[in-house]
Short mmCIF file of C-alpha atoms in Angstrom, two decimals:
data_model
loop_
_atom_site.label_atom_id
_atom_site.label_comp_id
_atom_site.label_asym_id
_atom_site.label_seq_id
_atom_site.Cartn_x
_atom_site.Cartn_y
_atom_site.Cartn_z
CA UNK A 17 -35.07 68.10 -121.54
CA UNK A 18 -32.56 68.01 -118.78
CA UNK A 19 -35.27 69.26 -116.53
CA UNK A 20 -37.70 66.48 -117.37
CA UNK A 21 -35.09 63.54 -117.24
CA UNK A 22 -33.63 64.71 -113.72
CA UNK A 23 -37.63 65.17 -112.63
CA UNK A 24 -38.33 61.19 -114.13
CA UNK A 25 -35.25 60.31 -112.00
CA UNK A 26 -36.44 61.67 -108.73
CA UNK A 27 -39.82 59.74 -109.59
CA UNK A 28 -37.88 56.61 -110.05
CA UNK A 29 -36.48 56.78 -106.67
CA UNK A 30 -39.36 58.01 -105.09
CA UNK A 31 -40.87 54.30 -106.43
CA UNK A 32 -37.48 52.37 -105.38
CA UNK A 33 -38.11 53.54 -101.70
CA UNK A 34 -41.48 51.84 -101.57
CA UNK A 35 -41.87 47.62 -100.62
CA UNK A 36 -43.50 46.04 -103.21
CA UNK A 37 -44.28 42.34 -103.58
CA UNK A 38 -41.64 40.56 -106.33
CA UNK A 39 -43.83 38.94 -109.23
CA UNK A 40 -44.00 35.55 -110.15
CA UNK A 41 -42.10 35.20 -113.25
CA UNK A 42 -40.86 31.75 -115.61
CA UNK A 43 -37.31 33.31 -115.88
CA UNK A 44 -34.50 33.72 -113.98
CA UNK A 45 -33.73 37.44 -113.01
CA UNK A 46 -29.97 36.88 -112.86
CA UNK A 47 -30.16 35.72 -116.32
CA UNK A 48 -32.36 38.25 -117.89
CA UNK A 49 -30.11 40.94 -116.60
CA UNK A 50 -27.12 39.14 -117.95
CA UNK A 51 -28.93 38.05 -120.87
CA UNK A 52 -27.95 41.01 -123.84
CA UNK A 53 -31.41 40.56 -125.47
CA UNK A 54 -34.42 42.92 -124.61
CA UNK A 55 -36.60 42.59 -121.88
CA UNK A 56 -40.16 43.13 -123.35
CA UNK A 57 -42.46 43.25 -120.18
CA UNK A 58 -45.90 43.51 -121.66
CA UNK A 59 -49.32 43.16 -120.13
CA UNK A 60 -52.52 45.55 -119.30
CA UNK A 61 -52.02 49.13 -117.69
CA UNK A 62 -51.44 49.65 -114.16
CA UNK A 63 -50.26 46.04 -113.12
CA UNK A 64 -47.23 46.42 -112.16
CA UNK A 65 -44.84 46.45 -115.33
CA UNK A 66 -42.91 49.60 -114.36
CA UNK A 67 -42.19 48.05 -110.98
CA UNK A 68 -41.38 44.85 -112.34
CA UNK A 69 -38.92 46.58 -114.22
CA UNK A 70 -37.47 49.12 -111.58
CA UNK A 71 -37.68 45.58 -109.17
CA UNK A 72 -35.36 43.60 -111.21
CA UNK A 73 -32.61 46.90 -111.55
CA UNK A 74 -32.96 48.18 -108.11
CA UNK A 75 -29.62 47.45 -107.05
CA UNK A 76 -28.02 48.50 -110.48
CA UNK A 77 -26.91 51.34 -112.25
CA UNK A 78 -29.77 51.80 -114.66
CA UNK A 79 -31.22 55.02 -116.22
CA UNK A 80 -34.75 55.52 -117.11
CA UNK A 81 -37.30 57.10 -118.94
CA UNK A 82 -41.23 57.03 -118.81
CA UNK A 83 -43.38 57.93 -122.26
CA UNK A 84 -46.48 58.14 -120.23
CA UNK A 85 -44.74 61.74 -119.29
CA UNK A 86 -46.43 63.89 -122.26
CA UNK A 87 -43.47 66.94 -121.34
CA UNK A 88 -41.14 63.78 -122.94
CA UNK A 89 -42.74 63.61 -125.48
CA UNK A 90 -43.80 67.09 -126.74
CA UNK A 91 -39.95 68.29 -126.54
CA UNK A 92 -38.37 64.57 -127.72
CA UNK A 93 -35.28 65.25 -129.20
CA UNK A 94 -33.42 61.33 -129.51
CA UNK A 95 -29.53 62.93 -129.50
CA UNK A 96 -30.49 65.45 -126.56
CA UNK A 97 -31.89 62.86 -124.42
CA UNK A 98 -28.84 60.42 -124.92
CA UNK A 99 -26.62 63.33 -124.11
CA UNK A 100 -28.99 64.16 -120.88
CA UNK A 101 -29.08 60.21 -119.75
CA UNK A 102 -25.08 60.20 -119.72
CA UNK A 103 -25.80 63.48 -117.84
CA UNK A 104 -27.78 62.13 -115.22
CA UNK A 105 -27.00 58.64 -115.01
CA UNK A 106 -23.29 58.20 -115.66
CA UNK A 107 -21.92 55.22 -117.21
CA UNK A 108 -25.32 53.40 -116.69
CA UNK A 109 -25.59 49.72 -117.54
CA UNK A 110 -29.13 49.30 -118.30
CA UNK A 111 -32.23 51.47 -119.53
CA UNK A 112 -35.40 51.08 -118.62
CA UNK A 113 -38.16 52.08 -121.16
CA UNK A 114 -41.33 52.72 -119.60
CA UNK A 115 -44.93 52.61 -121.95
CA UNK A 116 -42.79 52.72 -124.91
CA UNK A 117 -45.51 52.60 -127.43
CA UNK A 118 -46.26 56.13 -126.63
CA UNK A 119 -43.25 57.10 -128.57
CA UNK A 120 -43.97 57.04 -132.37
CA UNK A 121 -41.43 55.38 -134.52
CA UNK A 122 -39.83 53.72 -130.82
CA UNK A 123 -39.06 50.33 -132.69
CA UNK A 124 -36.67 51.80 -135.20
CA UNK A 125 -34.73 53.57 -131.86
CA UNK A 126 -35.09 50.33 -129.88
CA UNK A 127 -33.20 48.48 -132.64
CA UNK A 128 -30.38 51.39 -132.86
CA UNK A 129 -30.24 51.39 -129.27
CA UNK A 130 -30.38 47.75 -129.66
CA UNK A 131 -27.24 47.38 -132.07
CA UNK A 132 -25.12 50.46 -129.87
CA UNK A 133 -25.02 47.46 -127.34
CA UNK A 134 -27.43 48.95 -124.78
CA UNK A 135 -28.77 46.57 -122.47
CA UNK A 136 -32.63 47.54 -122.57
CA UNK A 137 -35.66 46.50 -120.29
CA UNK A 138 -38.94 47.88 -121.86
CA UNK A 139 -42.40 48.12 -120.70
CA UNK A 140 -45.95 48.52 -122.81
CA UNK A 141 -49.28 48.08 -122.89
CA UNK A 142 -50.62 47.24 -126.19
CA UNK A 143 -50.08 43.54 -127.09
CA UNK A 144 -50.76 43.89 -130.95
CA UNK A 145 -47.84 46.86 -131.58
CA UNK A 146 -45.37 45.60 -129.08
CA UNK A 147 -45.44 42.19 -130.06
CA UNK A 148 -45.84 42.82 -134.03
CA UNK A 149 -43.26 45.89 -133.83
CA UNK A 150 -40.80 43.65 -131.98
CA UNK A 151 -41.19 40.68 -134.13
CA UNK A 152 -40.85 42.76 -137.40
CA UNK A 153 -37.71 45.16 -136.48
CA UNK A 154 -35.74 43.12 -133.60
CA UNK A 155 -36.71 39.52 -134.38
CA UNK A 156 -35.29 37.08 -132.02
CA UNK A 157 -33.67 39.93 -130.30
CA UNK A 158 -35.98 40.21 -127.20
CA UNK A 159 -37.57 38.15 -124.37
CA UNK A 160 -41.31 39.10 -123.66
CA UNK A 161 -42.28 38.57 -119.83
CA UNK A 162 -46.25 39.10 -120.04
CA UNK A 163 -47.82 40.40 -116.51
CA UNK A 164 -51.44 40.32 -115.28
CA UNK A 165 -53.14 41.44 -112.37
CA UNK A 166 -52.09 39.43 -109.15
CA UNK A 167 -52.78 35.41 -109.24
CA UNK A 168 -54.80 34.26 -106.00
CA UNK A 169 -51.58 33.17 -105.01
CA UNK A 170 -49.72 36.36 -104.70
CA UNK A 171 -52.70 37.89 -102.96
CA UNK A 172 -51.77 35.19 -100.31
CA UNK A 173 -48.58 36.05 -100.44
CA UNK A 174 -49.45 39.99 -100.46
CA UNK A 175 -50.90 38.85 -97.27
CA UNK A 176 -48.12 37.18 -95.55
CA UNK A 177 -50.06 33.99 -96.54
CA UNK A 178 -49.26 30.55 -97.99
CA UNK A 179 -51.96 29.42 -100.26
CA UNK A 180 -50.26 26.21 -100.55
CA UNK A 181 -50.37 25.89 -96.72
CA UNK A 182 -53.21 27.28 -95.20
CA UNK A 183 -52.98 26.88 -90.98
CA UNK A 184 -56.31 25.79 -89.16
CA UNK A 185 -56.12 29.25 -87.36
CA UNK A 186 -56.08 30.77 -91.00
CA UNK A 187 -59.15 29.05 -92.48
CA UNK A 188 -61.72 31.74 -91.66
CA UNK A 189 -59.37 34.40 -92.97
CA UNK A 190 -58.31 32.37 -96.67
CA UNK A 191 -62.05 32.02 -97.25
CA UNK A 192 -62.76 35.55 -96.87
CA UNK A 193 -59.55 36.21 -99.24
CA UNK A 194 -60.58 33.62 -101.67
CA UNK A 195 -64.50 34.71 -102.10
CA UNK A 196 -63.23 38.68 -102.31
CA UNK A 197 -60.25 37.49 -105.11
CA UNK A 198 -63.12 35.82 -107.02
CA UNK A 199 -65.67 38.99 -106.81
CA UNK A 200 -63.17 42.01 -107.16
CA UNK A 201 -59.90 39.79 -108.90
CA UNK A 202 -56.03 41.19 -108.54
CA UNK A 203 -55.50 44.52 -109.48
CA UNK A 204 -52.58 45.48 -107.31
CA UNK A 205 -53.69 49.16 -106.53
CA UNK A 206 -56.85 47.54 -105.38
CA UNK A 207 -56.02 45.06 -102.67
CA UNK A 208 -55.74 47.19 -99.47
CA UNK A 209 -58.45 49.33 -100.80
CA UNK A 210 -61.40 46.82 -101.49
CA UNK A 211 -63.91 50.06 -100.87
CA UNK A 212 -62.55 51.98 -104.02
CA UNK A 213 -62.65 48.89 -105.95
CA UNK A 214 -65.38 49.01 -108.43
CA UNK A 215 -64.53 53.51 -108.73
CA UNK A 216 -60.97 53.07 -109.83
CA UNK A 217 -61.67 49.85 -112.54
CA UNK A 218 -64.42 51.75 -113.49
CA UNK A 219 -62.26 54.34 -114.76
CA UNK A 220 -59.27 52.90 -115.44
CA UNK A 221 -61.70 50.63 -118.03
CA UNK A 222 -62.74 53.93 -119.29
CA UNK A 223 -59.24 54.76 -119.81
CA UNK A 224 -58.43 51.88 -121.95
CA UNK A 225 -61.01 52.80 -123.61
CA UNK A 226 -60.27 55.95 -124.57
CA UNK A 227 -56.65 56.37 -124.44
CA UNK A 228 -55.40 53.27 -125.76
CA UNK A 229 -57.38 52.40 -128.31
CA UNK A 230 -60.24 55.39 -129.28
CA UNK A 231 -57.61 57.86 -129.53
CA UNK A 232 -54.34 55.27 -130.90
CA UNK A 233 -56.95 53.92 -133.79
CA UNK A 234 -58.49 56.95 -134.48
CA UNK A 235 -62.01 55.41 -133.76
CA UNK A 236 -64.95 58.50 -134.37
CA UNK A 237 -67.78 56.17 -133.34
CA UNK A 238 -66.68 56.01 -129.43
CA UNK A 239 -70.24 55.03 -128.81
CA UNK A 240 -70.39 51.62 -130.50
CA UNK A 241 -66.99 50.98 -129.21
CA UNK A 242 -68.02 51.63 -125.83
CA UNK A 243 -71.52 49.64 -125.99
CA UNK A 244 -69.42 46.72 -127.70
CA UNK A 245 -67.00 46.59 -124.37
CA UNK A 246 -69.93 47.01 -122.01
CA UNK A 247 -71.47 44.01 -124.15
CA UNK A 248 -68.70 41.96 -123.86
CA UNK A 249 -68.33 42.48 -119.84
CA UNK A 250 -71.51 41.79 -118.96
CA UNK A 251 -71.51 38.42 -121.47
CA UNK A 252 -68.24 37.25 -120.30
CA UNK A 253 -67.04 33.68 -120.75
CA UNK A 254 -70.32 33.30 -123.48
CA UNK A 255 -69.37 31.83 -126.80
CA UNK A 256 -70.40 34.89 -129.48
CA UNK A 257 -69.42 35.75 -133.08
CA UNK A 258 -69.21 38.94 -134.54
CA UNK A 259 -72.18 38.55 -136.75
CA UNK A 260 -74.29 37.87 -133.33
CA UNK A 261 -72.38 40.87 -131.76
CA UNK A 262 -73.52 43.56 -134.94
CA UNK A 263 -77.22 41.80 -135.19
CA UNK A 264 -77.70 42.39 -131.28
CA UNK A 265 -75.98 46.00 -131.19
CA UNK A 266 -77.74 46.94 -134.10
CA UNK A 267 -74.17 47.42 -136.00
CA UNK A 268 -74.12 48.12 -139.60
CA UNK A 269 -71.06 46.48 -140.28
CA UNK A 270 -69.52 43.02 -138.89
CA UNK A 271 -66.14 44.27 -140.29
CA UNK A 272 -66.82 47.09 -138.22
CA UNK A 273 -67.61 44.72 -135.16
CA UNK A 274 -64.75 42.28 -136.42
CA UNK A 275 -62.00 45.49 -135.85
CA UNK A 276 -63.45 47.08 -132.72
CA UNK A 277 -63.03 43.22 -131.37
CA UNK A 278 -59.62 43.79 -132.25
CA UNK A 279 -58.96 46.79 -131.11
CA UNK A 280 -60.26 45.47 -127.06
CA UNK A 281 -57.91 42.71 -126.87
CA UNK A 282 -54.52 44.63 -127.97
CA UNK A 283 -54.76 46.14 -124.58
CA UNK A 284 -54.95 43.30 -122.89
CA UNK A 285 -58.83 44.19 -121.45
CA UNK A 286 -60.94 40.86 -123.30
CA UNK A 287 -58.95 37.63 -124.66
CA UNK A 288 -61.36 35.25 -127.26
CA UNK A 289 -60.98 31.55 -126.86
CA UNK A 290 -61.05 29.14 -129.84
CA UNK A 291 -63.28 26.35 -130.08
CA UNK A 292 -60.64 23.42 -130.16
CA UNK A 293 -61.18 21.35 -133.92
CA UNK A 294 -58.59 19.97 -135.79
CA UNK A 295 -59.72 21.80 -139.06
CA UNK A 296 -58.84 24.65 -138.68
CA UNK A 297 -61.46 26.63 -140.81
CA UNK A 298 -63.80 25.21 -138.97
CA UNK A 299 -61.98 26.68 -135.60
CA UNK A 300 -61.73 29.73 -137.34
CA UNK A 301 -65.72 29.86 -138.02
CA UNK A 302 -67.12 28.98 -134.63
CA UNK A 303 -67.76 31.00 -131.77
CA UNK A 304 -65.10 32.29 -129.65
CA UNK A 305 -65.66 32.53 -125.50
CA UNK A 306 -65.09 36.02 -124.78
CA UNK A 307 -62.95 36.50 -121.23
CA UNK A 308 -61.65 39.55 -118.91
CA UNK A 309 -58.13 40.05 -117.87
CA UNK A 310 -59.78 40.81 -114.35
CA UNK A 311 -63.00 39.89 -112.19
CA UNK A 312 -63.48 43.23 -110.44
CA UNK A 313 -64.00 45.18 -114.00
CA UNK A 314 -67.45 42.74 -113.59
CA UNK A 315 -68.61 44.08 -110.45
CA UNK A 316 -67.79 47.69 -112.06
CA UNK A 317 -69.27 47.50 -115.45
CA UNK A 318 -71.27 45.00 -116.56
CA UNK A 319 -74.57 45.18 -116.48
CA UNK A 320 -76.85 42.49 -114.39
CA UNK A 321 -79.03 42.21 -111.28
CA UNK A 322 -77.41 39.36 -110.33
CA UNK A 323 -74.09 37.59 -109.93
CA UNK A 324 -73.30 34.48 -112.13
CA UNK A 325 -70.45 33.00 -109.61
CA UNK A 326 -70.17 30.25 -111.99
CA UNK A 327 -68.99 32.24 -114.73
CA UNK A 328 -66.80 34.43 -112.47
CA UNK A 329 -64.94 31.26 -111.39
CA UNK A 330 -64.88 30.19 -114.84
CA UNK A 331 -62.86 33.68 -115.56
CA UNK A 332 -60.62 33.17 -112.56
CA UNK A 333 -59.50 30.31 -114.38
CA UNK A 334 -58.85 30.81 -117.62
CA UNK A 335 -56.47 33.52 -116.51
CA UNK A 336 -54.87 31.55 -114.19
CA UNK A 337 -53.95 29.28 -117.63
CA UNK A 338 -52.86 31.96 -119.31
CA UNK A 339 -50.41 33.21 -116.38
CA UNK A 340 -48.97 29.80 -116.37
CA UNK A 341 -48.01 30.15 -120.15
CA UNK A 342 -51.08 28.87 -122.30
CA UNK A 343 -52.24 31.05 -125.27
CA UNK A 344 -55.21 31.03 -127.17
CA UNK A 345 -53.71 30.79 -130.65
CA UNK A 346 -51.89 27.34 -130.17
CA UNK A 347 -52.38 25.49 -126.70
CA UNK A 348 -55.88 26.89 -125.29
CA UNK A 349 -59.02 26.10 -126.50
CA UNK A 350 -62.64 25.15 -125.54
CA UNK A 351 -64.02 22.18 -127.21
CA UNK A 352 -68.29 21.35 -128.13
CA UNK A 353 -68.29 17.18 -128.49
CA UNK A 354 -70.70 15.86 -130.92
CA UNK A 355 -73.78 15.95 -128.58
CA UNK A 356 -73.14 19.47 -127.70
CA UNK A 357 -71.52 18.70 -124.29
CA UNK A 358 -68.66 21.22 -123.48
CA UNK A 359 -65.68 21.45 -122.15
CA UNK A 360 -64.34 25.18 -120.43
CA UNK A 361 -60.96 24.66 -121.27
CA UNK A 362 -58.88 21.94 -123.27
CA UNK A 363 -54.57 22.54 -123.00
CA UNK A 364 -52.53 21.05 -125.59
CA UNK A 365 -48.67 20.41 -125.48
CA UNK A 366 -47.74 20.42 -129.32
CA UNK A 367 -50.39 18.01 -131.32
CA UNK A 368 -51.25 16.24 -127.90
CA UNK A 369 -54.12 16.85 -125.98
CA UNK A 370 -52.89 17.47 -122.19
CA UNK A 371 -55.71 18.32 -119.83
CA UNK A 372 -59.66 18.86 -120.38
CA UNK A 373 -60.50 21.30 -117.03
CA UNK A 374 -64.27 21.90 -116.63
CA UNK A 375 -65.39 24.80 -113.80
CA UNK A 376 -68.27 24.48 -111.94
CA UNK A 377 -68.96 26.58 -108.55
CA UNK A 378 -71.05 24.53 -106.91
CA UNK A 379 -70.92 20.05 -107.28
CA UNK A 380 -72.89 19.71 -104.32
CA UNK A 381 -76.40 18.45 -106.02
CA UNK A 382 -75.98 14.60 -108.01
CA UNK A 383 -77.93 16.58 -110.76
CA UNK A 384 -75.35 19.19 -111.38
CA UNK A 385 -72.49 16.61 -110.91
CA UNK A 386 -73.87 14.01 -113.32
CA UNK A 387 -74.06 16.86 -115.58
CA UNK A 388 -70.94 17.66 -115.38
CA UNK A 389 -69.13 14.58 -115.41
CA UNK A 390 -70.77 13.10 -117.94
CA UNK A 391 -70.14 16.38 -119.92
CA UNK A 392 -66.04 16.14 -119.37
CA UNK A 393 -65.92 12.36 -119.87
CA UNK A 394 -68.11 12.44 -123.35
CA UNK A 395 -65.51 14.89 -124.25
CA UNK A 396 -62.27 13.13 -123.31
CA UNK A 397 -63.44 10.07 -125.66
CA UNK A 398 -63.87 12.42 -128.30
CA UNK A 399 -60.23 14.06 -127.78
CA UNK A 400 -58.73 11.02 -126.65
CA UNK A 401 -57.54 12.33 -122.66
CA UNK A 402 -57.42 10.96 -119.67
CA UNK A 403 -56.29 13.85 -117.90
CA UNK A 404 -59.22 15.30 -116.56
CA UNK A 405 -60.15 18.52 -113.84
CA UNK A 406 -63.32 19.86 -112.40
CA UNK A 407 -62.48 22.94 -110.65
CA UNK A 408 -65.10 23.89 -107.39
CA UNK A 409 -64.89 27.03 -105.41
CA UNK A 410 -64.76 24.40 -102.39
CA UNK A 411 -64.52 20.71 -102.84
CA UNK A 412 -61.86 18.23 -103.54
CA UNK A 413 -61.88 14.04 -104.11
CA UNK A 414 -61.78 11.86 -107.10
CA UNK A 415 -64.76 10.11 -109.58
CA UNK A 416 -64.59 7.23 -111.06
CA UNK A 417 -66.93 6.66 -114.17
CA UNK A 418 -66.81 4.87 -117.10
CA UNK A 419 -63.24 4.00 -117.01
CA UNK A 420 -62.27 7.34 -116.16
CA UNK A 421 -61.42 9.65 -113.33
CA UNK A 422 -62.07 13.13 -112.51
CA UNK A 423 -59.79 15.13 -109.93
CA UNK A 424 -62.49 17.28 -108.26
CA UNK A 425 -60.22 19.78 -106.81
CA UNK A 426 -61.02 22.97 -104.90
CA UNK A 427 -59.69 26.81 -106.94
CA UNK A 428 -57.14 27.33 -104.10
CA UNK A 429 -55.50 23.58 -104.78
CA UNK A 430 -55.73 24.39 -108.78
#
């Protein structure tokens, strides 16, 4: 054990010796490592959770411990590695947990740990069991800081870029940053290494696949699991249910379809989007939009002889609202109006309507504009807004119709 803690530790500061780019967060870092809670930094695999974590301790005295090392776990012994931390990191103030849900039974040791006084920061990739482990054993005991792949705007700033203030001399450039963000998205592995884009998603989709939920769930039928994900990819940002999903797979069950569902979006790879009704069995019963946590697994699964820029935008979007705190169980919805016009996305703040944001790539044509207007503003009487956005890949000004007006604005403004 000694062995494999002192080996972790030279890993750690291996990592610590490398510049990385500080992630946009809502909290305060000085106040999270004050803070005695734990620090529950969730969000899909290889986006930079560990380095989140070893980011905010770098300058402290903080042991550590990865569970994605299988040596840890095939010789885990809880009171020899305690003894072997103090070892190796003496008198340490903080412990960082990395990919905790590897360990089985790790929420009933968090919580010891947890009541011992231990000042924890802990890492994961599975939404379902971190957040429904966490909220059973320790809750109101922990702060969850969810991570995705890079925003547009830390690409920018990966670039020694403002996106807020591009510079004439930088148009050509933020252009060519913007259209690649859209096609290949944020993964932070990927960004200097555009040409090995669509190999490494590829596989680390596989991955998820396999390792996180296949082989945590027990699932035998990899096949239909595998032709369900490669379904949903390649119909992203489509409304579907999961009797549509088992008719057109040729499924025998829709429980079946129902659970593998499931099973995608605990590891934060697809995200389902309510249609927005105030009765909320009728919410429950019709068709969710099915989105990706990242545009590049497009361009490296799905299957399609052409691109659908529209929708890709459309993606960029929604997980742009989810990065700035929206969730699709109580504040992020999409919304159908009477006459079957449609609304992308509708936010709410508590029981009131905030924004109604409709995505369209290209305004350009009065056809496609009227459509689209008069789509947003037939849906804003319905819900009672005046707050409404149509997001272009390039244009900005402001309509005026029918007593209402639309912000055209451009995706680097939103």
């Amino acid at each position: 054990m000694k062995t494999v803690i002192q080996s972790q530790r030279e890993e750690r500061d291996y990592l610590l010796s490398h510049p990385y780019l500080f992630r946009q967060t809502k909290y305060n870092v000085d106040e999270l490592l004050t803070s005695k809670q734990i620090k529950l930094i969730t969000g899909p695999r290889r986006v930079g959770k560990s380095t989140m974590g070893l980011l905010m301790l770098k300058d402290k005295n903080f042991a550590y411990l990865n569970f994605d090392d299988a040596l840890l776990l095939e010789s885990w012994d809880e009171a020899v590695v305690m003894e072997t931390l103090k070892l190796i990191y003496p008198d340490y103030d903080y412990l960082l947990l990395d990919e905790i849900q590897n360990l089985d039974g790790w929420d009933l040791w968090v919580s010891k740990l947890y009541r011992h006084g231990i000042n924890m920061f802990i890492t994961g990739s599975n939404a379902k069991l971190l957040s429904g482990e966490m909220a059973t054993v320790l809750t109101g005991r922990y702060i969850q800081i969810e991570m995705m792949p890079f925003s547009l705007e830390e690409v920018f700033e990966w670039k020694k870029m403002n996106l807020r203030l591009i510079k004439d001399t930088e148009q050509t450039t933020a252009a060519a940053i913007i259209d690649d963000y859209l096609h290949n998205g944020g993964y932070p592995e990927t960004i200097e290494a555009r040409g090995l884009t669509r190999s490494y998603l590829s596989t680390l989709f596989d991955s998820i696949i396999l390792k996180d939920i296949a082989k945590r769930h027990r699932v035998r039928n990899i096949t239909d699991l595998n032709n369900l994900a490669m379904y949903l990819v390649t119909n992203f940002c489509n409304p579907l249910t999961a009797n549509e999903l088992a008719n057109e797979l040729g499924f025998s069950s829709v429980a079946t379809t129902k659970k593998f569902m499931d099973f995608l979006k605990e590891p934060y790879l697809f995200f389902y989007l309510p249609r927005f009704n105030n009765k909320l069995k009728l919410m429950k019963n019709a068709p969710q939009k099915v989105y990706i946590v990242d545009n590049g697994f497009v361009a490296s699964k799905a299957f399609g002889l052409s691109e659908n820029l529209g929708r890709l935008l459309e993606n960029q979007v929604f997980m742009e609202l989810l990065r700035r705190g929206y969730d699709t169980e109580r504040t992020l919805f999409y919304y159908r109006s009477r006459n079957d016009k449609e609304t992308d996305f509708v936010t709410r703040n508590g029981t009131r309507i905030e924004c109604l944001i409709q995505v369209c790539y290209d305004m350009s044509s009065p056809r496609t504009e009227k459509r689209e207007v008069d789509s947003i503003i037939e849906c804003a009487g319905e819900l009672n807004c005046s707050n409404l956005v149509i997001v272009t890949k390039s244009e900005s000004r402001t309509i005026e119709k029918n007593g209402y007006t639309v912000k055209v604005m451009m995706i680097s403004e939103f």
